[in-house]
Amino acid sequence: MELLEITHDKKDYLDLLLLADEQESMIDRYLERGTMYVLSDGDVRAVCVVTDEGEGVLEIKNLAVSPDCQHHGYGKQMIRLMEERYRGRFRTLRVGTGDSPLTVPFYEKCGFREVYRVKGFFTEHYDHPIFEAGRQLVDMVYFEKAL
Ligand SMILES: CC(C)(COP(=O)(O)OP(=O)(O)OC[C@H]1O[C@@H](n2cnc3c(N)ncnc32)[C@H](O)[C@@H]1OP(=O)(O)O)[C@@H](O)C(=O)NCCC(=O)NCCS
């Protein structure tokens, strides 16, 4: 398994990025300034985009595992690889996600804890309602763990 940094043609992975963030204009807000990684064993298993938010905070802006590879440990492996790569350079790993039963338990399993919420983020910034597991996403929930 290889971790590749993608510096050009990041939109080649748009199908995957859209799994985690379904509005392309929102992806455009962080894709260029973000550092993008792909986990691959010949086939692409997962993608991740991280940004430097200042004051020692590294934020995961996008994390997606290929649909036929989900629940096989690739998401957790990507988080672990980010931790190994950035430990010592950043103090905190942060991620924002919808209040969804598909993502919150995953981040909790990876050792993240909820720190704050931005009320109405999804209803305010996205041009259409977003539903996950039958529930409309409204607030952005931020999780952090120490690096
Ligand atoms: C969310 C996502 C990144 C998780 O990656 P994954 O490879 O499927 O998850 P993993 O197999 O690494 O799971 C790690 C742990 O979390 C648990 N977990 C994962 N999803 C879960 C869920 N929906 N409910 C409960 N537990 C869950 C696993 O059981 C596993 O537990 P373990 O360590 O005890 O074995 C992946 O499912 C995905 O890409 N989803 C679509 C895009 C998305 O929503 N991205 C997140 C945007 S914030």
CSV table of C-alpha atoms and ligand atoms in Angstrom, one decimal:
chain,number,residue,atom,x,y,z
A,1,MET,CA,0.0,0.0,0.0
A,2,GLU,CA,1.4,3.4,-1.0
A,3,LEU,CA,0.5,6.9,0.1
A,4,LEU,CA,0.9,9.2,-2.9
A,5,GLU,CA,0.8,13.0,-2.7
A,6,ILE,CA,-1.2,14.4,-5.6
A,7,THR,CA,0.0,17.8,-6.8
A,8,HIS,CA,-1.5,18.1,-10.2
A,9,ASP,CA,-4.9,17.3,-11.8
A,10,LYS,CA,-6.6,16.9,-8.4
A,11,LYS,CA,-10.0,16.9,-10.0
A,12,ASP,CA,-9.1,13.5,-11.6
A,13,TYR,CA,-10.3,12.2,-8.2
A,14,LEU,CA,-13.5,14.3,-8.1
A,15,ASP,CA,-15.8,11.3,-8.0
A,16,LEU,CA,-14.2,10.2,-4.7
A,17,LEU,CA,-14.0,13.8,-3.3
A,18,LEU,CA,-17.8,14.2,-4.0
A,19,LEU,CA,-18.5,11.2,-1.8
A,20,ALA,CA,-17.4,13.2,1.2
A,21,ASP,CA,-18.5,16.6,0.1
A,22,GLU,CA,-21.2,16.5,-2.5
A,23,GLN,CA,-21.1,20.1,-3.8
A,24,GLU,CA,-18.1,20.8,-6.1
A,25,SER,CA,-18.1,24.6,-5.4
A,26,MET,CA,-17.5,23.7,-1.7
A,27,ILE,CA,-14.6,21.4,-2.7
A,28,ASP,CA,-13.1,24.3,-4.7
A,29,ARG,CA,-12.8,26.3,-1.5
A,30,TYR,CA,-10.0,24.1,-0.2
A,31,LEU,CA,-8.7,21.8,-3.0
A,32,GLU,CA,-5.9,24.0,-4.4
A,33,ARG,CA,-4.6,25.2,-1.1
A,34,GLY,CA,-4.9,21.7,0.4
A,35,THR,CA,-2.4,18.9,0.3
A,36,MET,CA,-4.0,15.9,-1.3
A,37,TYR,CA,-3.1,12.2,-0.7
A,38,VAL,CA,-4.2,9.0,-2.3
A,39,LEU,CA,-3.9,5.6,-0.7
A,40,SER,CA,-3.3,3.0,-3.5
A,41,ASP,CA,-2.2,-0.6,-4.0
A,42,GLY,CA,-2.5,-0.1,-7.8
A,43,ASP,CA,-6.2,0.6,-7.3
A,44,VAL,CA,-7.1,3.8,-5.5
A,45,ARG,CA,-8.6,2.9,-2.1
A,46,ALA,CA,-9.0,6.3,-0.4
A,47,VAL,CA,-8.4,10.0,-0.9
A,48,CYS,CA,-7.7,12.7,1.8
A,49,VAL,CA,-7.2,16.5,1.6
A,50,VAL,CA,-5.6,18.4,4.6
A,51,THR,CA,-5.1,22.1,5.1
A,52,ASP,CA,-2.9,24.1,7.4
A,53,GLU,CA,-5.4,26.2,9.5
A,54,GLY,CA,-2.7,28.0,11.5
A,55,GLU,CA,-1.9,27.9,15.2
A,56,GLY,CA,-0.8,24.2,14.9
A,57,VAL,CA,-4.1,22.9,13.5
A,58,LEU,CA,-4.1,20.5,10.6
A,59,GLU,CA,-7.7,20.1,9.2
A,60,ILE,CA,-9.0,17.1,7.2
A,61,LYS,CA,-11.2,18.8,4.7
A,62,ASN,CA,-12.1,15.7,2.7
A,63,LEU,CA,-11.7,11.9,3.4
A,64,ALA,CA,-13.3,9.3,1.2
A,65,VAL,CA,-12.9,5.6,0.7
A,66,SER,CA,-13.9,4.0,-2.6
A,67,PRO,CA,-17.4,2.7,-2.3
A,68,ASP,CA,-16.5,-1.0,-2.7
A,69,CYS,CA,-13.7,-0.7,-0.2
A,70,GLN,CA,-15.5,1.0,2.7
A,71,HIS,CA,-15.5,-0.7,6.1
A,72,HIS,CA,-12.2,-2.5,5.4
A,73,GLY,CA,-10.0,-0.3,7.5
A,74,TYR,CA,-8.8,2.1,4.7
A,75,GLY,CA,-10.3,5.2,6.3
A,76,LYS,CA,-8.7,4.4,9.7
A,77,GLN,CA,-5.4,3.7,7.9
A,78,MET,CA,-5.5,7.0,6.1
A,79,ILE,CA,-6.0,8.8,9.5
A,80,ARG,CA,-3.1,6.9,11.0
A,81,LEU,CA,-0.9,7.9,8.0
A,82,MET,CA,-1.8,11.6,8.4
A,83,GLU,CA,-1.0,11.4,12.1
A,84,GLU,CA,2.4,9.8,11.4
A,85,ARG,CA,3.2,12.3,8.7
A,86,TYR,CA,2.3,15.4,10.6
A,87,ARG,CA,3.1,14.6,14.2
A,88,GLY,CA,5.7,17.0,15.5
A,89,ARG,CA,4.7,19.7,12.9
A,90,PHE,CA,1.2,20.3,14.1
A,91,ARG,CA,-0.4,20.1,17.5
A,92,THR,CA,-4.0,19.2,16.6
A,93,LEU,CA,-5.7,17.1,13.9
A,94,ARG,CA,-9.2,18.5,13.3
A,95,VAL,CA,-12.1,17.4,11.1
A,96,GLY,CA,-15.5,18.9,10.4
A,97,THR,CA,-18.4,16.6,9.5
A,98,GLY,CA,-22.2,16.5,9.4
A,99,ASP,CA,-24.0,15.1,12.4
A,100,SER,CA,-24.4,11.7,10.7
A,101,PRO,CA,-24.4,8.1,11.9
A,102,LEU,CA,-22.2,7.3,8.9
A,103,THR,CA,-19.3,9.5,9.9
A,104,VAL,CA,-19.5,10.4,13.6
A,105,PRO,CA,-18.9,6.9,14.9
A,106,PHE,CA,-16.0,6.5,12.5
A,107,TYR,CA,-14.2,9.6,13.8
A,108,GLU,CA,-14.9,8.5,17.4
A,109,LYS,CA,-13.4,5.1,16.7
A,110,CYS,CA,-10.3,6.9,15.3
A,111,GLY,CA,-9.9,8.7,18.7
A,112,PHE,CA,-11.5,12.1,17.8
A,113,ARG,CA,-13.7,14.0,20.3
A,114,GLU,CA,-16.3,16.6,19.5
A,115,VAL,CA,-15.1,20.1,20.4
A,116,TYR,CA,-17.7,22.5,18.9
A,117,ARG,CA,-20.5,23.0,16.3
A,118,VAL,CA,-21.2,25.6,13.7
A,119,LYS,CA,-24.9,25.9,13.7
A,120,GLY,CA,-26.6,25.8,10.3
A,121,PHE,CA,-23.4,25.4,8.3
A,122,PHE,CA,-24.9,22.9,5.8
A,123,THR,CA,-28.2,24.7,5.4
A,124,GLU,CA,-26.4,28.1,4.9
A,125,HIS,CA,-23.5,27.2,2.6
A,126,TYR,CA,-24.8,24.4,0.4
A,127,ASP,CA,-27.2,25.1,-2.4
A,128,HIS,CA,-29.4,22.1,-1.7
A,129,PRO,CA,-30.4,20.0,1.3
A,130,ILE,CA,-28.0,17.2,2.1
A,131,PHE,CA,-29.3,14.0,3.6
A,132,GLU,CA,-27.3,11.1,5.1
A,133,ALA,CA,-28.9,8.0,6.4
A,134,GLY,CA,-32.3,9.7,6.0
A,135,ARG,CA,-31.3,12.7,8.2
A,136,GLN,CA,-30.8,16.2,7.0
A,137,LEU,CA,-27.4,17.6,7.8
A,138,VAL,CA,-27.7,21.1,9.4
A,139,ASP,CA,-24.8,21.8,11.8
A,140,MET,CA,-21.1,21.2,11.1
A,141,VAL,CA,-19.6,19.2,14.0
A,142,TYR,CA,-15.9,19.7,14.6
A,143,PHE,CA,-13.8,16.9,16.1
A,144,GLU,CA,-10.2,17.0,17.2
A,145,LYS,CA,-7.5,14.8,18.5
A,146,ALA,CA,-4.0,15.7,19.7
A,147,LEU,CA,-1.1,14.9,17.4
B,1,LIG,C1,-16.5,7.5,6.5
B,1,LIG,C2,-15.4,6.7,5.8
B,1,LIG,C3,-14.2,7.6,5.4
B,1,LIG,C4,-14.9,5.6,6.8
B,1,LIG,O1,-13.8,4.9,6.2
B,1,LIG,P1,-13.9,3.3,6.2
B,1,LIG,O2,-12.7,2.7,5.5
B,1,LIG,O3,-15.2,2.9,5.6
B,1,LIG,O4,-13.9,2.9,7.8
B,1,LIG,P2,-12.9,1.9,8.5
B,1,LIG,O5,-13.2,0.5,7.9
B,1,LIG,O6,-11.5,2.4,8.5
B,1,LIG,O7,-13.6,2.0,10.0
B,1,LIG,C5,-12.8,2.3,11.1
B,1,LIG,C6,-13.6,2.0,12.4
B,1,LIG,O8,-14.8,2.8,12.4
B,1,LIG,C7,-15.9,2.0,12.5
B,1,LIG,N1,-17.0,2.6,11.6
B,1,LIG,C8,-16.8,3.0,10.3
B,1,LIG,N2,-18.0,3.5,9.9
B,1,LIG,C9,-18.9,3.3,10.9
B,1,LIG,C10,-20.3,3.6,11.0
B,1,LIG,N3,-21.0,4.1,10.0
B,1,LIG,N4,-20.9,3.2,12.2
B,1,LIG,C11,-20.2,2.7,13.2
B,1,LIG,N5,-18.9,2.4,13.1
B,1,LIG,C12,-18.2,2.7,12.0
B,1,LIG,C13,-15.5,0.7,11.9
B,1,LIG,O9,-16.4,-0.4,12.4
B,1,LIG,C14,-14.1,0.5,12.4
B,1,LIG,O10,-14.1,0.1,13.8
B,1,LIG,P3,-12.9,-0.8,14.4
B,1,LIG,O11,-11.7,0.1,14.4
B,1,LIG,O12,-13.4,-1.1,15.8
B,1,LIG,O13,-12.7,-1.9,13.5
B,1,LIG,C15,-15.9,6.0,4.5
B,1,LIG,O14,-17.0,5.1,4.9
B,1,LIG,C16,-16.4,6.9,3.4
B,1,LIG,O15,-15.6,7.3,2.6
B,1,LIG,N6,-17.6,7.3,3.4
B,1,LIG,C17,-18.2,8.2,2.3
B,1,LIG,C18,-17.5,9.6,2.4
B,1,LIG,C19,-17.6,10.2,3.7
B,1,LIG,O16,-18.7,10.3,4.3
B,1,LIG,N7,-16.5,10.8,4.2
B,1,LIG,C20,-16.4,11.5,5.5
B,1,LIG,C21,-16.8,12.9,5.2
B,1,LIG,S1,-16.6,13.8,6.7
